[in-house]
Short mmCIF file of N, CA and C in Angstrom, two decimals:
data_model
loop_
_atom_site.label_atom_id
_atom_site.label_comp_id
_atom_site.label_asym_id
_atom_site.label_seq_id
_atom_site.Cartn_x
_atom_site.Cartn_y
_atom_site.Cartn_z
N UNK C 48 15.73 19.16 15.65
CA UNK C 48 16.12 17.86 16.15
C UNK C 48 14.88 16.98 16.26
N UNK C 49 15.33 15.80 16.00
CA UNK C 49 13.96 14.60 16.13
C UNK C 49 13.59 14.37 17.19
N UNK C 50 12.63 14.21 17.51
CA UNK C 50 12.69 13.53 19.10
C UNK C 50 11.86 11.85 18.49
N UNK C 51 12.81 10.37 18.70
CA UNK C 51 11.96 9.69 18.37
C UNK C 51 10.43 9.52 19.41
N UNK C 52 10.23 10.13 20.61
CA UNK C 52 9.05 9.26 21.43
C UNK C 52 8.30 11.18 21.18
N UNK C 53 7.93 11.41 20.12
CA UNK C 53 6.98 12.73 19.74
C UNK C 53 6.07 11.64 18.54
N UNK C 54 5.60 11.04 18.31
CA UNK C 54 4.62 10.92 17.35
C UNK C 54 3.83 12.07 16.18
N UNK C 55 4.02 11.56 14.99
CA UNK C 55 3.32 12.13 14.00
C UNK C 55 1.92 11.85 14.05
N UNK C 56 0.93 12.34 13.54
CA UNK C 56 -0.42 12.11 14.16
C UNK C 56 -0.93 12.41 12.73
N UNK C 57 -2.20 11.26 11.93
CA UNK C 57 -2.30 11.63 10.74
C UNK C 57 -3.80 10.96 10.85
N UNK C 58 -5.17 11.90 10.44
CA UNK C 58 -6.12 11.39 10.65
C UNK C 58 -6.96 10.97 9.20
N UNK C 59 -7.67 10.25 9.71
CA UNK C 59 -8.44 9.49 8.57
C UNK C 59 -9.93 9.69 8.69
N UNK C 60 -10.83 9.66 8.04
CA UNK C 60 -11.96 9.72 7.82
C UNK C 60 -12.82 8.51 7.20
N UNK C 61 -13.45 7.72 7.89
CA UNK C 61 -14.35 6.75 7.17
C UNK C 61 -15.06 7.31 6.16
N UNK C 62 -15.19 6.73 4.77
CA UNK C 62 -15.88 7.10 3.42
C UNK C 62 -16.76 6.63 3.07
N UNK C 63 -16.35 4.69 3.76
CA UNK C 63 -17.06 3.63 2.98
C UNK C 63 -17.16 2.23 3.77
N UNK C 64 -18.14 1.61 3.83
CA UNK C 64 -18.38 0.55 5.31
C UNK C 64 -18.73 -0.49 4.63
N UNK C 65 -17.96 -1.95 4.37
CA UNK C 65 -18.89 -2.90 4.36
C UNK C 65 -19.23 -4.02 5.30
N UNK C 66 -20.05 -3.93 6.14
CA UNK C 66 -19.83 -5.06 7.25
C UNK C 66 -18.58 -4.26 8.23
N UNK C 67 -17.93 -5.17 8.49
CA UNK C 67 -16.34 -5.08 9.60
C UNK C 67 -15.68 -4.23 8.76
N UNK C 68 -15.66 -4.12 7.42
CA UNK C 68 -14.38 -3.99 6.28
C UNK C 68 -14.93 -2.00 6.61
N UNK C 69 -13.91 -1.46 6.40
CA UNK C 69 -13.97 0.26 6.06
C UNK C 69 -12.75 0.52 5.22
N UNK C 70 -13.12 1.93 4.24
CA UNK C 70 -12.47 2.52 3.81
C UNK C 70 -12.23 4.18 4.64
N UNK C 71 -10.85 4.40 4.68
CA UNK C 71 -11.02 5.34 5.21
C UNK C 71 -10.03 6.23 4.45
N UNK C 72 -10.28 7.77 4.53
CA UNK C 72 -9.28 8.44 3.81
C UNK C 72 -9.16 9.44 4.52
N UNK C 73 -7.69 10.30 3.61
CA UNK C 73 -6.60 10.67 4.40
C UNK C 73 -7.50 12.33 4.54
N UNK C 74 -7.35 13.04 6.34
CA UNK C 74 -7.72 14.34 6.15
C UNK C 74 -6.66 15.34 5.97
N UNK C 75 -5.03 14.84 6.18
CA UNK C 75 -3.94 15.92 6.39
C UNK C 75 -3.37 15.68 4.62
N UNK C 76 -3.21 16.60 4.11
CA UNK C 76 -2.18 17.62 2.91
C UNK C 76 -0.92 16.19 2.99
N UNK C 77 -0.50 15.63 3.90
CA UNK C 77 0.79 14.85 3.99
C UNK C 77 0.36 14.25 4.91
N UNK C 78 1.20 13.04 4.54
CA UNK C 78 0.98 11.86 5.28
C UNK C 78 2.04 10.81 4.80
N UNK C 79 2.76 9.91 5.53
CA UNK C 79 3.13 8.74 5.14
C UNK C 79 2.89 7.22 4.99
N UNK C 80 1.55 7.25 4.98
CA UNK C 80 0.87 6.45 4.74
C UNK C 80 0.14 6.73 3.12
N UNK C 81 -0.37 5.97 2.45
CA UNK C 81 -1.37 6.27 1.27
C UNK C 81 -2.72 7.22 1.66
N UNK C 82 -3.31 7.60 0.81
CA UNK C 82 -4.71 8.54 1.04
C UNK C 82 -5.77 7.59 1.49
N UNK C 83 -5.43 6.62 1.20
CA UNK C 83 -6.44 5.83 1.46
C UNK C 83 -6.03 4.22 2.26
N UNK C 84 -6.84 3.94 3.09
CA UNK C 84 -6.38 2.63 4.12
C UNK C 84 -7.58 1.85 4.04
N UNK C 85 -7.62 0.83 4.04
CA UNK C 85 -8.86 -0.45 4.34
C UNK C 85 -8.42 -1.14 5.81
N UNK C 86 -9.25 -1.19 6.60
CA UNK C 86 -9.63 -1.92 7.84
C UNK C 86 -10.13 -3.21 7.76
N UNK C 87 -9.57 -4.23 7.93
CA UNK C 87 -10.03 -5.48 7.81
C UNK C 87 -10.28 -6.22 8.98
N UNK C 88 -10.99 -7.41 9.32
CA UNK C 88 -10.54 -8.23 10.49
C UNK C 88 -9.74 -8.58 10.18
N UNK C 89 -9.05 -9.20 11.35
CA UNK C 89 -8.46 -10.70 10.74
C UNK C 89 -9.51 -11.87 10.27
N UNK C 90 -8.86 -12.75 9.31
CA UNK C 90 -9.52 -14.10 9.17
C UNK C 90 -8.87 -14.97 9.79
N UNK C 91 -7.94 -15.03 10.40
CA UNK C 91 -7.53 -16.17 11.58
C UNK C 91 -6.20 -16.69 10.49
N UNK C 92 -5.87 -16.42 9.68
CA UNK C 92 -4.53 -16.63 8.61
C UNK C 92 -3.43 -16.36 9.10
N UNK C 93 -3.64 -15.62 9.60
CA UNK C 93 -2.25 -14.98 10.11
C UNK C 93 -0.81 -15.85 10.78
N UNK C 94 0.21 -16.31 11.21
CA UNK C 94 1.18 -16.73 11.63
C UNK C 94 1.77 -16.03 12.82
N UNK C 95 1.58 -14.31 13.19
CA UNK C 95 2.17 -14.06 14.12
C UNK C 95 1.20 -14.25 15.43
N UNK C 96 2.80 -14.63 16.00
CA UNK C 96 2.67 -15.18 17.77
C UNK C 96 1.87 -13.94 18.56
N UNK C 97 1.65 -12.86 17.94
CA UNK C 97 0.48 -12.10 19.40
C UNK C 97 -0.75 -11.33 18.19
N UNK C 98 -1.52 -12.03 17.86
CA UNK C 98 -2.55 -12.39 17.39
C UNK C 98 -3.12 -11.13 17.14
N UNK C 99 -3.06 -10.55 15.84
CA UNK C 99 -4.21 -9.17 15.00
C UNK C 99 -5.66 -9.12 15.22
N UNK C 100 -6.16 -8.34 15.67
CA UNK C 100 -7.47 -7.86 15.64
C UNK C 100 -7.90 -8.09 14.14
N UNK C 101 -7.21 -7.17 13.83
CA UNK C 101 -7.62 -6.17 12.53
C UNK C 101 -6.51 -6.09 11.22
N UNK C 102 -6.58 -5.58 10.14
CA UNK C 102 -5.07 -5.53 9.85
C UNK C 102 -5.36 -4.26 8.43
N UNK C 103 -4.87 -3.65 8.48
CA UNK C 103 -4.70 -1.87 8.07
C UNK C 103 -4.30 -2.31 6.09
N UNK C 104 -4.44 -2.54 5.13
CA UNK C 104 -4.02 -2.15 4.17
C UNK C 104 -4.25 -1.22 3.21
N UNK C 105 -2.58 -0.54 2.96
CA UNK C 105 -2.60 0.89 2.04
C UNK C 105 -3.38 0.43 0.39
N UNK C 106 -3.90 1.57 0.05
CA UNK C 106 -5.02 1.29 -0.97
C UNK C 106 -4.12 2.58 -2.20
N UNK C 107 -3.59 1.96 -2.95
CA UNK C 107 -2.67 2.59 -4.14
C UNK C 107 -3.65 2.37 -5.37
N UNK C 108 -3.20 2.98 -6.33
CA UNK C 108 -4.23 2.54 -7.79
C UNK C 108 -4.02 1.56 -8.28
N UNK C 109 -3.55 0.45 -8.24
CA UNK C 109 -3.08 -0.41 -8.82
C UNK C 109 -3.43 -2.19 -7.35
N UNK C 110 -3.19 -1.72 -6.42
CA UNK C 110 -3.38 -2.67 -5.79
C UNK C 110 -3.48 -2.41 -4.14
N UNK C 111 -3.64 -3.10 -3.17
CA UNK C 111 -3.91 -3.28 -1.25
C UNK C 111 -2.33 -3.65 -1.33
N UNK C 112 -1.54 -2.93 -0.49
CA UNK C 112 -0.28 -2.89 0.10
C UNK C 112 -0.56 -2.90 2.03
N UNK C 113 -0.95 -4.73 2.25
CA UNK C 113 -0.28 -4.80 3.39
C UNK C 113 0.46 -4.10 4.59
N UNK C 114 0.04 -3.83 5.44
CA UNK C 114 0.85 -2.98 6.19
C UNK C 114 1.00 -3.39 7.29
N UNK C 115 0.22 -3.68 8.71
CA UNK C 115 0.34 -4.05 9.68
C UNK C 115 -1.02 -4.40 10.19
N UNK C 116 -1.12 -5.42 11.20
CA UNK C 116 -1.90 -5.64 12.12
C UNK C 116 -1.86 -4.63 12.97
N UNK C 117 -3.24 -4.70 13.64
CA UNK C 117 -3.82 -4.01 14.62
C UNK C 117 -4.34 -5.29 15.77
N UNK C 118 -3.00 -4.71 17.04
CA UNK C 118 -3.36 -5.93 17.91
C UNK C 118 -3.93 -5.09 19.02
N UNK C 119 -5.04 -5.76 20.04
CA UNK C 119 -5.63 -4.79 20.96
C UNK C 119 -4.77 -4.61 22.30
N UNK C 120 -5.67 -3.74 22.94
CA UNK C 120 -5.22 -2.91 24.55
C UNK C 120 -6.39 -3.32 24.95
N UNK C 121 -5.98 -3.08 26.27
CA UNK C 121 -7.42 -3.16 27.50
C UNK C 121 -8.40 -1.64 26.90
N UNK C 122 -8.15 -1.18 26.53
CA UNK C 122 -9.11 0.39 25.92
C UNK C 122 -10.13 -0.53 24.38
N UNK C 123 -10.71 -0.48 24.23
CA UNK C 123 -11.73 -1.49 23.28
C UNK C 123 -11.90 -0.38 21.98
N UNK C 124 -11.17 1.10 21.96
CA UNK C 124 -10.84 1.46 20.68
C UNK C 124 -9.51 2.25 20.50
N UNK C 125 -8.26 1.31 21.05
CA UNK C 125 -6.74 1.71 21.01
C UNK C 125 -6.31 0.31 20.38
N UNK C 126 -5.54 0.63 19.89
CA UNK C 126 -4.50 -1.03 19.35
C UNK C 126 -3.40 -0.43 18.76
N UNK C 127 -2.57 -1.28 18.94
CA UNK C 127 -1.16 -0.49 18.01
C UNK C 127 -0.56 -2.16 17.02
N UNK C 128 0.55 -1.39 16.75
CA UNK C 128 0.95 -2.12 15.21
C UNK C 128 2.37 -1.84 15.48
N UNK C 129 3.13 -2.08 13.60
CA UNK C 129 4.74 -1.79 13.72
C UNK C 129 4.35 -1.78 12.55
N UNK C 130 5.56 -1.49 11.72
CA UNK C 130 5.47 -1.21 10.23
C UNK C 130 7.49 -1.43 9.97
N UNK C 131 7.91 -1.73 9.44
CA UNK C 131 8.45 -2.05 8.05
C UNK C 131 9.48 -2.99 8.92
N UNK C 132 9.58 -3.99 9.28
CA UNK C 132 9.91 -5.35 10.14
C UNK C 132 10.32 -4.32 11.38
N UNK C 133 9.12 -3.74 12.30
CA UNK C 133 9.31 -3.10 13.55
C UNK C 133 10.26 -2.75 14.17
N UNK C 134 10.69 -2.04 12.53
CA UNK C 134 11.66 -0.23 12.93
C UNK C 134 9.99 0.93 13.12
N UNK C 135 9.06 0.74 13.14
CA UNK C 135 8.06 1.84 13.27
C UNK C 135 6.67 1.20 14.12
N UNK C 136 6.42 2.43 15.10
CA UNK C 136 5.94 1.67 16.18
C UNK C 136 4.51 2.59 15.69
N UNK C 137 3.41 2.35 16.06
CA UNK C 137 2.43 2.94 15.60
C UNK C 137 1.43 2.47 16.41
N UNK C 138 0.26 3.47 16.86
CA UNK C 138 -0.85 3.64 17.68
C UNK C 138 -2.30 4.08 17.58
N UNK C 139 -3.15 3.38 17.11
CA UNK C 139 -4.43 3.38 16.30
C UNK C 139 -5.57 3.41 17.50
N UNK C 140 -6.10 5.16 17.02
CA UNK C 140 -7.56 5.10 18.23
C UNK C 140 -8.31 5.53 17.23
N UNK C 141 -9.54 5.03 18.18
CA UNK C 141 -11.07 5.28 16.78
C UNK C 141 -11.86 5.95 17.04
N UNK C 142 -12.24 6.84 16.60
CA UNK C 142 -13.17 8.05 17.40
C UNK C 142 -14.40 8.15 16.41
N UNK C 143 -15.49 8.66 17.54
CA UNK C 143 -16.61 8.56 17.08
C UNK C 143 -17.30 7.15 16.72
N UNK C 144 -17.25 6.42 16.91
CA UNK C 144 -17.95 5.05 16.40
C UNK C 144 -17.29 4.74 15.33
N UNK C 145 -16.06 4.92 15.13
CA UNK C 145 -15.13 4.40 13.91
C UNK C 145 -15.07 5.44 12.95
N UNK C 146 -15.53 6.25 13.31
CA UNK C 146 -15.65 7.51 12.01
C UNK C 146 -14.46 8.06 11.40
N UNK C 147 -13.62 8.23 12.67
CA UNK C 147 -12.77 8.59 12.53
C UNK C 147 -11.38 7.95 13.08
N UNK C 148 -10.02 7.36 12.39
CA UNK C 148 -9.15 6.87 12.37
C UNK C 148 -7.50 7.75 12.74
N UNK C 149 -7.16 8.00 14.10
CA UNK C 149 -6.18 8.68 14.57
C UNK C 149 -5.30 7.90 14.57
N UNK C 150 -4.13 8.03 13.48
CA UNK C 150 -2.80 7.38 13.62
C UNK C 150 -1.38 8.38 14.07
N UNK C 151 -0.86 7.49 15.26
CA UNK C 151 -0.16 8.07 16.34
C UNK C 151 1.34 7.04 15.46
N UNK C 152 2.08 7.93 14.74
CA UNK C 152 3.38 7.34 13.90
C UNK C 152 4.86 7.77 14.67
N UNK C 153 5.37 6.33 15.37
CA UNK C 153 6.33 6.53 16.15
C UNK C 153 8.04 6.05 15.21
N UNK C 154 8.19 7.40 14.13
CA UNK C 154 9.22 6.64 12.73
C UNK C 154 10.58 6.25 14.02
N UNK C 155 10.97 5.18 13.48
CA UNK C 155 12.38 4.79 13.99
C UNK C 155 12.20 4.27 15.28
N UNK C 156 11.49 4.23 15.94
CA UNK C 156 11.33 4.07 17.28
C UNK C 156 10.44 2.70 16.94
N UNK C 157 11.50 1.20 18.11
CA UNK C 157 10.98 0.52 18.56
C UNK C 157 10.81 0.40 20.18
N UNK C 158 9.81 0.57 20.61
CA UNK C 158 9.72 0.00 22.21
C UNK C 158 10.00 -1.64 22.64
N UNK C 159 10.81 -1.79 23.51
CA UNK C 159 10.97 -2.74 24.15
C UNK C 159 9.90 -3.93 24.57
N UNK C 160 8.72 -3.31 24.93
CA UNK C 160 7.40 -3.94 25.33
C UNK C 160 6.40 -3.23 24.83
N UNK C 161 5.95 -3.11 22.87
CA UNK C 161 4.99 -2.37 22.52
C UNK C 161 3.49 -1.99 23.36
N UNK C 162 3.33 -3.40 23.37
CA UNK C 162 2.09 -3.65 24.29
C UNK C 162 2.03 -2.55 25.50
N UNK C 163 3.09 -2.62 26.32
CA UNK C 163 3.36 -1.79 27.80
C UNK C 163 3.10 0.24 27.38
N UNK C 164 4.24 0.17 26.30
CA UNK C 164 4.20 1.31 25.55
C UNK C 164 3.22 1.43 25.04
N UNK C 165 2.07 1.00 24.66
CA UNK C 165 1.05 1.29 24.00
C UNK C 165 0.00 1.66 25.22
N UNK C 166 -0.04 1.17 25.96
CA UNK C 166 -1.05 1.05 27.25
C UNK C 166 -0.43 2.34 28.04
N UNK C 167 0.59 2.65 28.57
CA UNK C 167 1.41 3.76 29.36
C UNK C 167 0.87 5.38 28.33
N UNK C 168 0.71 5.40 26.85
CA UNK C 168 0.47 6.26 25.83
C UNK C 168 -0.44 6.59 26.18
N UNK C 169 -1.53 5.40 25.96
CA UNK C 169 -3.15 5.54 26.33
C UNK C 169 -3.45 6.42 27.21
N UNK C 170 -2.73 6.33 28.75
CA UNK C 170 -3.59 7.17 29.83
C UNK C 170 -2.83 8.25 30.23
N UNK C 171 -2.20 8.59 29.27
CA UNK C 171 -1.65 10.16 29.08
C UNK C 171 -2.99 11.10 29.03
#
């Protein structure tokens, strides 16, 4: 049985740094994400009403597949996201000085108040 509030947990490894920008790739056999992710800032483009840090795109052979912003928490290396018009709730911590990229994948599950849910996760 599923439990939606169990998170999949899929870690990443920084490869490649330029400035703000990283490449990071995949350390688990499976994953639902691509092998590979780019970390961006934002450039201030954006349109949504609670404002991206950062914003995550999947790195395929052919092209950057968009995925989600990374909006912050009071924790200065937690932020969470949503993914595919926020049916998927998702929770991004950075370990080691960015080295390393822990994605906390909540499939099917939207929270009511991500933000709240994201912060309540944290001090588990």
């Amino acid at each position: 049985m599923y439990i939606k509030n169990i998170p999949e947990v899929y870690t990443y490894r920084r490869y490649a740094s330029n400035g703000s920008t990283s490449i990071y790739h995949s350390q688990d056999k499976f994953s639902v994400f691509d092998d590979q992710l780019k970390i961006a800032p934002d450039l201030g483009r954006s349109k949504a009403k609670d404002k991206p840090i950062f914003w995550m795109n999947q790195i395929d052979e052919m092209s950057f597949k968009p995925t989600t912003g990374l909006k912050k928490t009071s924790s200065p290396r937690w932020f969470y996201g949503d993914q595919k018009r926020k049916k998927d709730h998702l929770i991004f911590e950075f370990r080691e000085d960015k080295e390393y990229l822990i994605i906390h994948f909540f499939k099917g599950f939207k929270p009511i108040s991500p933000k709240l849910f994201t912060e309540k996760f944290i001090r588990l």
